Short mmCIF file of C-alpha atoms in Angstrom, two decimals:
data_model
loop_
_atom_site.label_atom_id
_atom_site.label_comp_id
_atom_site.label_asym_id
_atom_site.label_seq_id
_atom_site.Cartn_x
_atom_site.Cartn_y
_atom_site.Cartn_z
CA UNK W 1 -90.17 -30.12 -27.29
CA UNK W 2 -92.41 -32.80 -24.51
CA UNK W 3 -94.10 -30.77 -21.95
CA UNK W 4 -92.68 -29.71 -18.60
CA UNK W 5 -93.46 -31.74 -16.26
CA UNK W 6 -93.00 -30.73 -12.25
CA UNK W 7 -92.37 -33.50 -9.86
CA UNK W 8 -94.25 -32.12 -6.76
CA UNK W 9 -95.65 -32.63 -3.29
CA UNK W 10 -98.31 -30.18 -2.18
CA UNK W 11 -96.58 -29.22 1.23
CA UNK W 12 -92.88 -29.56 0.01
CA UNK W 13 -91.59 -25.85 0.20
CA UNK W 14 -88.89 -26.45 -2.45
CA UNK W 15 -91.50 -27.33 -4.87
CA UNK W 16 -93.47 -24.63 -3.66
CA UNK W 17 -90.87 -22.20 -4.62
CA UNK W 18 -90.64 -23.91 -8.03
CA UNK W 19 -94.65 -24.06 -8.77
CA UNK W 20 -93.99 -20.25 -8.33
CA UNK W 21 -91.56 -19.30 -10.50
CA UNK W 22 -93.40 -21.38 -13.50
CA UNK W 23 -96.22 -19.41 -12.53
CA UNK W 24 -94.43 -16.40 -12.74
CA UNK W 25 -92.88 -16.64 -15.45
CA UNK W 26 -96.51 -18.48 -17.39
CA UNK W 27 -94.62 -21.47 -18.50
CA UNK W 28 -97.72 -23.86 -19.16
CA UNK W 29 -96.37 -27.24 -16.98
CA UNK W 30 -97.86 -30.67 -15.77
CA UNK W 31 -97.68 -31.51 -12.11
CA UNK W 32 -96.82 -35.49 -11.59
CA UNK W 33 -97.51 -35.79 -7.63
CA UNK W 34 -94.88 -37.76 -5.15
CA UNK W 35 -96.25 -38.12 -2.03
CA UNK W 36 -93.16 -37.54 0.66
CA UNK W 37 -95.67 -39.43 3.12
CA UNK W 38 -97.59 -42.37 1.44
CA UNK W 39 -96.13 -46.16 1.97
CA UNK W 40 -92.93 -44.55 3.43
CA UNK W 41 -92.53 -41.81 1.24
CA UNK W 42 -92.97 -42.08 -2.74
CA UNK W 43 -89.36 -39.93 -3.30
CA UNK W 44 -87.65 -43.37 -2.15
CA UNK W 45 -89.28 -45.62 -5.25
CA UNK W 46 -86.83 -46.97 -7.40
CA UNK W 47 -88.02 -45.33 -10.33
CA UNK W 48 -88.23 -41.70 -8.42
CA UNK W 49 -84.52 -42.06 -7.76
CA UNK W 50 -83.34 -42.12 -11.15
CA UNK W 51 -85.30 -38.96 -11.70
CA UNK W 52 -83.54 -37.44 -8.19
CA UNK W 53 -80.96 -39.02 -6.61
CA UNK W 54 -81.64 -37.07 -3.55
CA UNK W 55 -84.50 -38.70 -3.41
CA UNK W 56 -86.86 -35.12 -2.67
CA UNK W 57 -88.75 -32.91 -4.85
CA UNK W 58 -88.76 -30.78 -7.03
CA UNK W 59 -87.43 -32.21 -10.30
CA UNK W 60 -88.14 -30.69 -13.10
CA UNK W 61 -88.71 -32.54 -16.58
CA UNK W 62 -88.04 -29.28 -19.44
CA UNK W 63 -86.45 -29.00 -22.74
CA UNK W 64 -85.79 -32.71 -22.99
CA UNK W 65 -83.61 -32.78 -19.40
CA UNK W 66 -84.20 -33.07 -15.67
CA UNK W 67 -83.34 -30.74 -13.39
CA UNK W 68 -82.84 -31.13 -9.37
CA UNK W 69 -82.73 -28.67 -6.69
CA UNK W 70 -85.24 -26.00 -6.43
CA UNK W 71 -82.47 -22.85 -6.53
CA UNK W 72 -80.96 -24.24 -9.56
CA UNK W 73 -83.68 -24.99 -11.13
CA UNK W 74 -85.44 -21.04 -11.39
CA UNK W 75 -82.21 -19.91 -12.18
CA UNK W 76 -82.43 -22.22 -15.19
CA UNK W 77 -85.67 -20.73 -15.86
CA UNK W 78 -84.64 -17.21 -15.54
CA UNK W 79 -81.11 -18.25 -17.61
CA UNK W 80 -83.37 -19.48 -20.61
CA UNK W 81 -86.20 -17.49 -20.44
CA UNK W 82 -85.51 -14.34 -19.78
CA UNK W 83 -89.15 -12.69 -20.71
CA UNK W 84 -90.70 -12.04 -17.57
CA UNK W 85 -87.49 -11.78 -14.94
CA UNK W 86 -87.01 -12.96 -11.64
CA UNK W 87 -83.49 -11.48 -11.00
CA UNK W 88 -82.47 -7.79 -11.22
CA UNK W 89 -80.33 -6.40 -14.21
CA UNK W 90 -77.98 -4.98 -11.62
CA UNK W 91 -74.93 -6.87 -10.28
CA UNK W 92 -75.32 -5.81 -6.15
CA UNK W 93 -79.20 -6.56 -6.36
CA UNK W 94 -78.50 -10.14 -7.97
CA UNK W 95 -75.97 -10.73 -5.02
CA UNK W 96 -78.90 -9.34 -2.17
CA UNK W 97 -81.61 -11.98 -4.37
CA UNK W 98 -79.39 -14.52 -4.01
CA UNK W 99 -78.40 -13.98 -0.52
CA UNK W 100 -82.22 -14.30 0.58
CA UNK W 101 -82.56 -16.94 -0.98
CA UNK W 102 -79.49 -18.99 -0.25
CA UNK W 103 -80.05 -17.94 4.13
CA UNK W 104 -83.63 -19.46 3.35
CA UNK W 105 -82.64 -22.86 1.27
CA UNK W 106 -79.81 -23.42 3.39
CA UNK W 107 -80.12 -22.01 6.78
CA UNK W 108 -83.66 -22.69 7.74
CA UNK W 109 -85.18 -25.02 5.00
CA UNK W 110 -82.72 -27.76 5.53
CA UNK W 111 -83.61 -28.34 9.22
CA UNK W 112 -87.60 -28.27 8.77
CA UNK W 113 -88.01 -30.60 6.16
CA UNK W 114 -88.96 -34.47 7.01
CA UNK W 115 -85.67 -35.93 6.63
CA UNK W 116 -84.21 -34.15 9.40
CA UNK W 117 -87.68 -34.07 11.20
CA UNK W 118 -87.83 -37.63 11.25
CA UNK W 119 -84.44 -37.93 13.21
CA UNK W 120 -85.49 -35.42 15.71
CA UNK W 121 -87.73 -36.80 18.86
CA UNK W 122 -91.27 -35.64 18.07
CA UNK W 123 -91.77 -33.46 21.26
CA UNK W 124 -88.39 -31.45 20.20
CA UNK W 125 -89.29 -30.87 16.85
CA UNK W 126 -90.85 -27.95 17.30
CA UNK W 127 -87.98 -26.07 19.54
CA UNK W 128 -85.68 -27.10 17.13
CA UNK W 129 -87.71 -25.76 13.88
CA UNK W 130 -88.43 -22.76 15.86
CA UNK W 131 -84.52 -22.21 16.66
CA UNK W 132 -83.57 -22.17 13.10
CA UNK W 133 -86.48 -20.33 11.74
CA UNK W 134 -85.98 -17.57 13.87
CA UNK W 135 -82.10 -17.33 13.42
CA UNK W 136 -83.06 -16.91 10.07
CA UNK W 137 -85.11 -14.77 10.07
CA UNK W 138 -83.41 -12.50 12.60
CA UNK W 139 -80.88 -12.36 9.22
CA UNK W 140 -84.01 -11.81 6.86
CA UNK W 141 -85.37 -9.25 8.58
CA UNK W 142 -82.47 -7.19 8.74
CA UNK W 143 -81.89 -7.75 4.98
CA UNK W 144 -85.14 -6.47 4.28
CA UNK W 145 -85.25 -3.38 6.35
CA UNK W 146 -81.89 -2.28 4.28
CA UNK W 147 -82.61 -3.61 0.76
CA UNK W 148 -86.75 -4.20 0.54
CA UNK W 149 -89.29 -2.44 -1.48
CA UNK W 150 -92.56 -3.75 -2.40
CA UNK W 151 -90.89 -7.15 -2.53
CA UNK W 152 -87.74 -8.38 -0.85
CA UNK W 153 -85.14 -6.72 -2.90
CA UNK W 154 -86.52 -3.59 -4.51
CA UNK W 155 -90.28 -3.39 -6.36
CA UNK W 156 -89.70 -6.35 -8.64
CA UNK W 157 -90.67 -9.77 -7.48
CA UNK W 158 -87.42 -11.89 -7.98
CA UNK W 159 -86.57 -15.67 -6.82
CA UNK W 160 -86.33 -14.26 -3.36
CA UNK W 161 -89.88 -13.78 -3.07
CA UNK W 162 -90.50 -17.33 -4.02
CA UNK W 163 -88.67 -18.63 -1.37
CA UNK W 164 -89.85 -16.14 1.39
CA UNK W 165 -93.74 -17.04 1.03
CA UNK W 166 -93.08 -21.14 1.47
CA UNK W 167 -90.91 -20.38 4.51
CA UNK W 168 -93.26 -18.27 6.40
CA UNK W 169 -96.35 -21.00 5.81
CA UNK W 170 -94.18 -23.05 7.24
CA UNK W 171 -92.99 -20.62 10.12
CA UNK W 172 -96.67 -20.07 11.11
CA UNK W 173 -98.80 -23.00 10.26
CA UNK W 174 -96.59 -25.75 10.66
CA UNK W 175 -94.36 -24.31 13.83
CA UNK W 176 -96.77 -21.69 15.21
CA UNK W 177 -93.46 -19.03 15.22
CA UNK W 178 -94.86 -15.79 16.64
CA UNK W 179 -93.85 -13.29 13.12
CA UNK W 180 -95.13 -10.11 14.58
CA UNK W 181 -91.26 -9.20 15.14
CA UNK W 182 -90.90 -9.23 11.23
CA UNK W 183 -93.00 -6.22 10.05
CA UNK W 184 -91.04 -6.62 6.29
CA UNK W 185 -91.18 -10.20 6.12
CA UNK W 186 -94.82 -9.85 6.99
CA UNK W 187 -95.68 -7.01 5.19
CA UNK W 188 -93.97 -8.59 1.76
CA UNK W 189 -95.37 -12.41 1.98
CA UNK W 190 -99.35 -10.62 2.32
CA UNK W 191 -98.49 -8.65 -0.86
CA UNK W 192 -97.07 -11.80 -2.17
CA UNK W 193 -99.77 -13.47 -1.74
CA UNK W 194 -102.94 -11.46 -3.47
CA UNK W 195 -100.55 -12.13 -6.58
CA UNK W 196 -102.07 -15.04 -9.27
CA UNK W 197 -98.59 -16.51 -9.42
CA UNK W 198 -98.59 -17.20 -5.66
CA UNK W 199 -102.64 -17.91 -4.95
CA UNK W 200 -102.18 -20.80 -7.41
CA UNK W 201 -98.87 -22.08 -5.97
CA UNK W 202 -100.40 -22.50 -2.84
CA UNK W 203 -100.38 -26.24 -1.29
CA UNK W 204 -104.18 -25.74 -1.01
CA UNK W 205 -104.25 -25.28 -4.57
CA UNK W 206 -102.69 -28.29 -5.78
CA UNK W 207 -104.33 -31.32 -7.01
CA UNK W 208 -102.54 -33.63 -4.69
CA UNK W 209 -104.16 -31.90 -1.50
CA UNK W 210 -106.37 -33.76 0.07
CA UNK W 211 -109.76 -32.69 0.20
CA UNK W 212 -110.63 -30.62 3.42
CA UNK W 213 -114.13 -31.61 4.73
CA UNK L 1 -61.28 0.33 -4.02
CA UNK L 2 -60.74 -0.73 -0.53
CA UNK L 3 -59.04 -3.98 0.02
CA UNK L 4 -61.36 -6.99 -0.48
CA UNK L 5 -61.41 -8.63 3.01
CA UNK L 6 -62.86 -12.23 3.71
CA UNK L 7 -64.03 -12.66 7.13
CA UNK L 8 -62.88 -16.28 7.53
CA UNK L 9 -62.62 -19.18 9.53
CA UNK L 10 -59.62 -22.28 8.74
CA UNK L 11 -62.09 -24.94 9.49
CA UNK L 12 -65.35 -24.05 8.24
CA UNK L 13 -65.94 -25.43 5.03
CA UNK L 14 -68.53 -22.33 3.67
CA UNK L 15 -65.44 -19.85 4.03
CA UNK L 16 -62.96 -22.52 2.23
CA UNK L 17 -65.38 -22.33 -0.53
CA UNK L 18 -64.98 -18.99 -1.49
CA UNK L 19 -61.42 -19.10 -0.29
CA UNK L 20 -60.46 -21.34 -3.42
CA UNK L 21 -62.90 -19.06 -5.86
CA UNK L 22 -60.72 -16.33 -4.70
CA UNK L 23 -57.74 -17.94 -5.50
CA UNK L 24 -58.97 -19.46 -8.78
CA UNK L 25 -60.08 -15.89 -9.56
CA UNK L 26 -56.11 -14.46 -8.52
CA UNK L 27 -57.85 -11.66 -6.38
CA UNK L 28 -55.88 -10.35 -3.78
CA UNK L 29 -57.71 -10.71 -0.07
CA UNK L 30 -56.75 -10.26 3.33
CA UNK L 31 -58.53 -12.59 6.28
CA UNK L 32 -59.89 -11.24 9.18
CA UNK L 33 -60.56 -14.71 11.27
CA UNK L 34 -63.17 -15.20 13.07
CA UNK L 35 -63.41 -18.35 15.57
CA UNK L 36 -66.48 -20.18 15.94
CA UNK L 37 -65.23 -21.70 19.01
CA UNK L 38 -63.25 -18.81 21.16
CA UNK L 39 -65.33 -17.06 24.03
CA UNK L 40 -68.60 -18.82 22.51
CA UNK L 41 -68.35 -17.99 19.14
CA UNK L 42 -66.79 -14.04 17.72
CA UNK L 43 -69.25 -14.93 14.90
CA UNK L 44 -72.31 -13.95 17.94
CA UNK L 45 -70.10 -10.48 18.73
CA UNK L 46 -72.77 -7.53 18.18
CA UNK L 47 -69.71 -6.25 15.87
CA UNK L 48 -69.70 -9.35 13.77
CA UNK L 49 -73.31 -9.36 13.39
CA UNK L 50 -73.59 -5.79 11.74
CA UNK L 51 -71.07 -7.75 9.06
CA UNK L 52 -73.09 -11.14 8.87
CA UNK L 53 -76.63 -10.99 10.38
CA UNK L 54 -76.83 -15.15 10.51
CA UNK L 55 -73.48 -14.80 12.47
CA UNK L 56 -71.01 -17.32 10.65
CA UNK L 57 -68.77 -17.35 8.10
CA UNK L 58 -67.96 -16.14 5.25
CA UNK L 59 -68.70 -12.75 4.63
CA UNK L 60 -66.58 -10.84 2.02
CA UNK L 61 -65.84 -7.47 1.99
CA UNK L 62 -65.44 -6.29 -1.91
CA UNK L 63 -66.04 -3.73 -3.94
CA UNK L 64 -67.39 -1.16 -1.39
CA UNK L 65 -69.99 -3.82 -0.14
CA UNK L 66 -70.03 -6.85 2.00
CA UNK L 67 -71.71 -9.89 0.90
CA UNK L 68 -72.78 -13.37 2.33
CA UNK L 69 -73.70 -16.43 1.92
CA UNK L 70 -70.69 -18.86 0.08
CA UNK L 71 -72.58 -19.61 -3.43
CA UNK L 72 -73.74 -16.15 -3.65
CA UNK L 73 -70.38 -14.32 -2.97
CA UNK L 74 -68.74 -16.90 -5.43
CA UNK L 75 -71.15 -16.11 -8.27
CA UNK L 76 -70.88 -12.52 -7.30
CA UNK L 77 -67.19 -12.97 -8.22
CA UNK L 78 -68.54 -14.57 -11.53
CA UNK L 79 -70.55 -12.15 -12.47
CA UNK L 80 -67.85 -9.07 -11.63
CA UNK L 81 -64.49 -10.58 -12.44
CA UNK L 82 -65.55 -13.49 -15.23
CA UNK L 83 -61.89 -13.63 -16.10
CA UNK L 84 -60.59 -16.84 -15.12
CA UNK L 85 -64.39 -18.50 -15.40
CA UNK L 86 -65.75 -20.73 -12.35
CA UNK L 87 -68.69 -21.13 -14.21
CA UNK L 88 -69.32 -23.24 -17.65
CA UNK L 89 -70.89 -20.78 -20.83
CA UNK L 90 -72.92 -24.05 -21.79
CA UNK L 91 -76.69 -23.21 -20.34
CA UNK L 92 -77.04 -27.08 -19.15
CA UNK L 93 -73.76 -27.65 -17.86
CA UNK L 94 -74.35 -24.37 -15.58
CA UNK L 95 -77.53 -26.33 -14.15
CA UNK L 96 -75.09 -29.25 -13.60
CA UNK L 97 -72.90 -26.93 -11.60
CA UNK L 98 -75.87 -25.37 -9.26
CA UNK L 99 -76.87 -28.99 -8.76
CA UNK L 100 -73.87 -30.50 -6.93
CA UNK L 101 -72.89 -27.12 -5.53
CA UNK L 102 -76.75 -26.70 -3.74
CA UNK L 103 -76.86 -30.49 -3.12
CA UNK L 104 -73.34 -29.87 -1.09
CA UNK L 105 -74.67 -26.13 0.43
CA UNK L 106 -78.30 -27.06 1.38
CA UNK L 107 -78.60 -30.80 1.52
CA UNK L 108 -75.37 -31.78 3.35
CA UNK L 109 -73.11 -28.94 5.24
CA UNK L 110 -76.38 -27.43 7.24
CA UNK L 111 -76.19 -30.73 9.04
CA UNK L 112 -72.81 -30.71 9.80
CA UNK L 113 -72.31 -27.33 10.48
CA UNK L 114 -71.19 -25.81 14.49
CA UNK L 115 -74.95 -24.50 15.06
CA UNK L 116 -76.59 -27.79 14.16
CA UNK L 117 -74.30 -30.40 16.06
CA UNK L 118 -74.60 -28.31 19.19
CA UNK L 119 -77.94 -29.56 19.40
CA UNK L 120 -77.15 -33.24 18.97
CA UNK L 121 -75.99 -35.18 21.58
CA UNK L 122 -72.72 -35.88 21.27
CA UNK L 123 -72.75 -39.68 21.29
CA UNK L 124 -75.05 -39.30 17.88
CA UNK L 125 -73.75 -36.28 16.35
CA UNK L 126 -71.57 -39.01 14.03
CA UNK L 127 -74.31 -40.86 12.88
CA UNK L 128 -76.13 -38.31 12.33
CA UNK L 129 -73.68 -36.29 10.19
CA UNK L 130 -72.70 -39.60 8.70
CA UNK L 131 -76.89 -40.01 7.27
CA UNK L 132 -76.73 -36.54 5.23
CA UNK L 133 -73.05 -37.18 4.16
CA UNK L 134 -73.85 -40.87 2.56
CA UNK L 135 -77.48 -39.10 1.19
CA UNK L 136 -75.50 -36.40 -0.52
CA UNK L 137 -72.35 -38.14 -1.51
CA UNK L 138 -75.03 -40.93 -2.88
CA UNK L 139 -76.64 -38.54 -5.22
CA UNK L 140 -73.34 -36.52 -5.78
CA UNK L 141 -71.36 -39.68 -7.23
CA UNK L 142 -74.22 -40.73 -9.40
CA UNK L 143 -74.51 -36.99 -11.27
CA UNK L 144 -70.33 -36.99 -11.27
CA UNK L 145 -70.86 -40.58 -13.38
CA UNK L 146 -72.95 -38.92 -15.34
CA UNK L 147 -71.51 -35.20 -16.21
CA UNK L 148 -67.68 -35.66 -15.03
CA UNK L 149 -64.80 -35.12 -16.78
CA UNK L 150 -61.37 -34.21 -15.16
CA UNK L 151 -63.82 -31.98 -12.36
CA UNK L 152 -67.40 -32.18 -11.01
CA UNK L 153 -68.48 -30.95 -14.57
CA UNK L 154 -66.64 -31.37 -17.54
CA UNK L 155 -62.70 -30.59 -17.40
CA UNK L 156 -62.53 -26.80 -16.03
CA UNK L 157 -63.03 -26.43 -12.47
CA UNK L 158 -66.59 -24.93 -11.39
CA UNK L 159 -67.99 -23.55 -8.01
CA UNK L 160 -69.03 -27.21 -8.05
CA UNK L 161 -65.59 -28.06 -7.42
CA UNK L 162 -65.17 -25.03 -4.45
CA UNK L 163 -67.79 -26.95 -2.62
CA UNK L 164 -66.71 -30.53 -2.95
CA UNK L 165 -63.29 -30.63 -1.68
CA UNK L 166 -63.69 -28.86 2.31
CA UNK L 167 -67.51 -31.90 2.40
CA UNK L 168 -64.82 -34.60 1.09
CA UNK L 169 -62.30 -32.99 3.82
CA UNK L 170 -65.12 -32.80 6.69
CA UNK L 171 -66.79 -36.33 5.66
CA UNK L 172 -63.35 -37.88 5.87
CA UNK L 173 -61.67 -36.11 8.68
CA UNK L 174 -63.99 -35.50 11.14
CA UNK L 175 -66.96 -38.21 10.27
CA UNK L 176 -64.41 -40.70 9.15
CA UNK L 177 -66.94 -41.76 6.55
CA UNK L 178 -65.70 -44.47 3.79
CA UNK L 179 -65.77 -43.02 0.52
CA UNK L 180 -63.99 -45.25 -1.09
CA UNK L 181 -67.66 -46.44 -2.76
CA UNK L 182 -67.52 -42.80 -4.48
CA UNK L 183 -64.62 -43.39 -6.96
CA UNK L 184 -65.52 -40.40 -8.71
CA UNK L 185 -65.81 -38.25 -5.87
CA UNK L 186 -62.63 -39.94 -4.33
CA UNK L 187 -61.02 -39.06 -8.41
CA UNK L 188 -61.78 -35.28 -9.01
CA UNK L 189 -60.82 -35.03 -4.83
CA UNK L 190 -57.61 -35.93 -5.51
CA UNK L 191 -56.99 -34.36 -8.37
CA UNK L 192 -58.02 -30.77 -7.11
CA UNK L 193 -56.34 -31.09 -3.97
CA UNK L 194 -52.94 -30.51 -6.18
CA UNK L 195 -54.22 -27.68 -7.69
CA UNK L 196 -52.13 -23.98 -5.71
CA UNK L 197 -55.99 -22.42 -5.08
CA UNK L 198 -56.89 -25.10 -3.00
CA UNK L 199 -54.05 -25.52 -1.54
CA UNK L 200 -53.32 -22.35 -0.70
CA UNK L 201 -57.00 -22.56 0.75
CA UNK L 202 -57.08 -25.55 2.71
CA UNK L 203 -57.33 -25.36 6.65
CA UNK L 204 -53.84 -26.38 7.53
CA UNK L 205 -52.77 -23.11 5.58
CA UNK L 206 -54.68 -20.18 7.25
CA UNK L 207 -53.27 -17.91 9.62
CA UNK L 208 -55.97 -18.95 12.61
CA UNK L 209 -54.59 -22.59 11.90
CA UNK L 210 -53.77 -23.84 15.34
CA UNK L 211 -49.84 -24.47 15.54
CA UNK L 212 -48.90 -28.21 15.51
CA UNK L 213 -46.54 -29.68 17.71
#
């Protein structure tokens, strides 16, 4: 078997998620950087394309294929290596996992990230990140307060988790949303965070961040 | 058991989703519509939000629970009913499956959706929806060339093939987008839309369809 190889950006959430669940689940993987920003955006090269047609990160290079699509991709994870799980056994805590997960990639994620950014006039950018992150989170929230434990579905951490912690970086640092209405989403991302797998997931962590002076 | 109610809508293209899994599956359902449009939206009711905190459609009533989010209720019905499979055995062609389905649920229909137009202008909600449609549909058609067969992936029909059929519907009828550049799409389209489930599940056939004259 070649190594795994993570096609990353250091603020991309998706990837973010995906550095994560490697971490999590200590599969040993090489990060090649894309920069989403540089001479128009990297993700748009000829050569990234045929590695993701949707022309974003993640991909991931593992057991001779590439995957796409940061969702799909730690459910492939979880689906092959099943030491060290990121879903629940049981059938109704899958379904609240994946329902976390699928309000976060598709609800909110989709309208923060650059390619919808970039169509938006700068000075509404923020209103209209703020709109959708706090329609999701409304949603989140209430999940949590019925189906949380120590993490966002029960005591395990699952592939919620490692969408919730990107998402509320974002929510803060990037959009300056007030969370203090979220006690579980709060409470769960700063016990998310003291964890190994998460500290070296972080964007500050990651080789293509540029050095803070 | 209760009766396994799907909290519906005929045009949005999340509830037609699960409406064909249902049918593929042969589970009985009753639809309670909701419309996106009447009064505002029933979806923003304090009722309906109890049901679906994120206040759209679907949300599916089974088993003595009610679930949301499209690709999660469908591989909830996967997971309980895998009878009549929507969902390959083969650990790579499943990956295949999440790709185009996510690509379709997170990188296209959250641009197109009610919530997100409303806060386009109206003279560039086309283009715009017409930008993530041709992004998606471009990396869509080049995975199909790769992994087709008689569906999205290989010759049974997968939740890949719940979620292409209402974006071919929605990028055709209300974008009027030219697919004919997508012969693959425009192929495993055509073929599905003969198929009873979908059908049976298509907009024109659900009791909240508006009469035509």
């Amino acid at each position: 078997m070649g190594k795994t190889i993570l096609y990353s950006f250091w603020k991309s959430s998706s990837a973010w998620r995906v550095r994560i669940a490697l971490n999590l689940k200590e599969i040993p993987y090489e990060i090649i950087p894309v920069s989403l920003v540089r001479d128009g955006g990297e993700q748009h090269e000829e050569n990234f394309k045929k590695i993701n047609p949707m022309e974003q990160v993640p991909a991931l290079h593992i057991d001779e294929v590439t995957l796409v699509e940061s969702l799909n991709i730690m459910h492939y994870l979880e689906e092959t290596r099943p030491q060290k799980p990121i879903m629940p056994k049981d059938i109704i805590q899958r379904a609240k996992v994946r329902e976390i997960s699928e309000i976060i990639a598709s609800g909110m994620q989709p309208y923060q990230n650059l390619s919808a950014l970039k169509k938006i006039p700068k000075e509404q950018q923020k209103d209209w990140a703020s709109y959708f992150i706090t329609r999701g989170f409304n949603a989140v929230e209430k999940l949590l307060s019925a189906n949380s434990g120590k993490y966002c579905v029960g005591d395990e951490i699952t592939i919620a988790d490692c969408c919730l912690v990107p998402q509320v970086f974002h929510a803060m640092v990037r959009f300056n949303v007030d969370l203090q209405r979220y006690p579980n989403i709060l409470r769960i991302d700063q016990g998310l965070n003291e964890h190994p797998a998460f500290r070296v997931a972080h964007p500050d962590s990651q080789p293509d961040c540029p050095a803070k002076n």
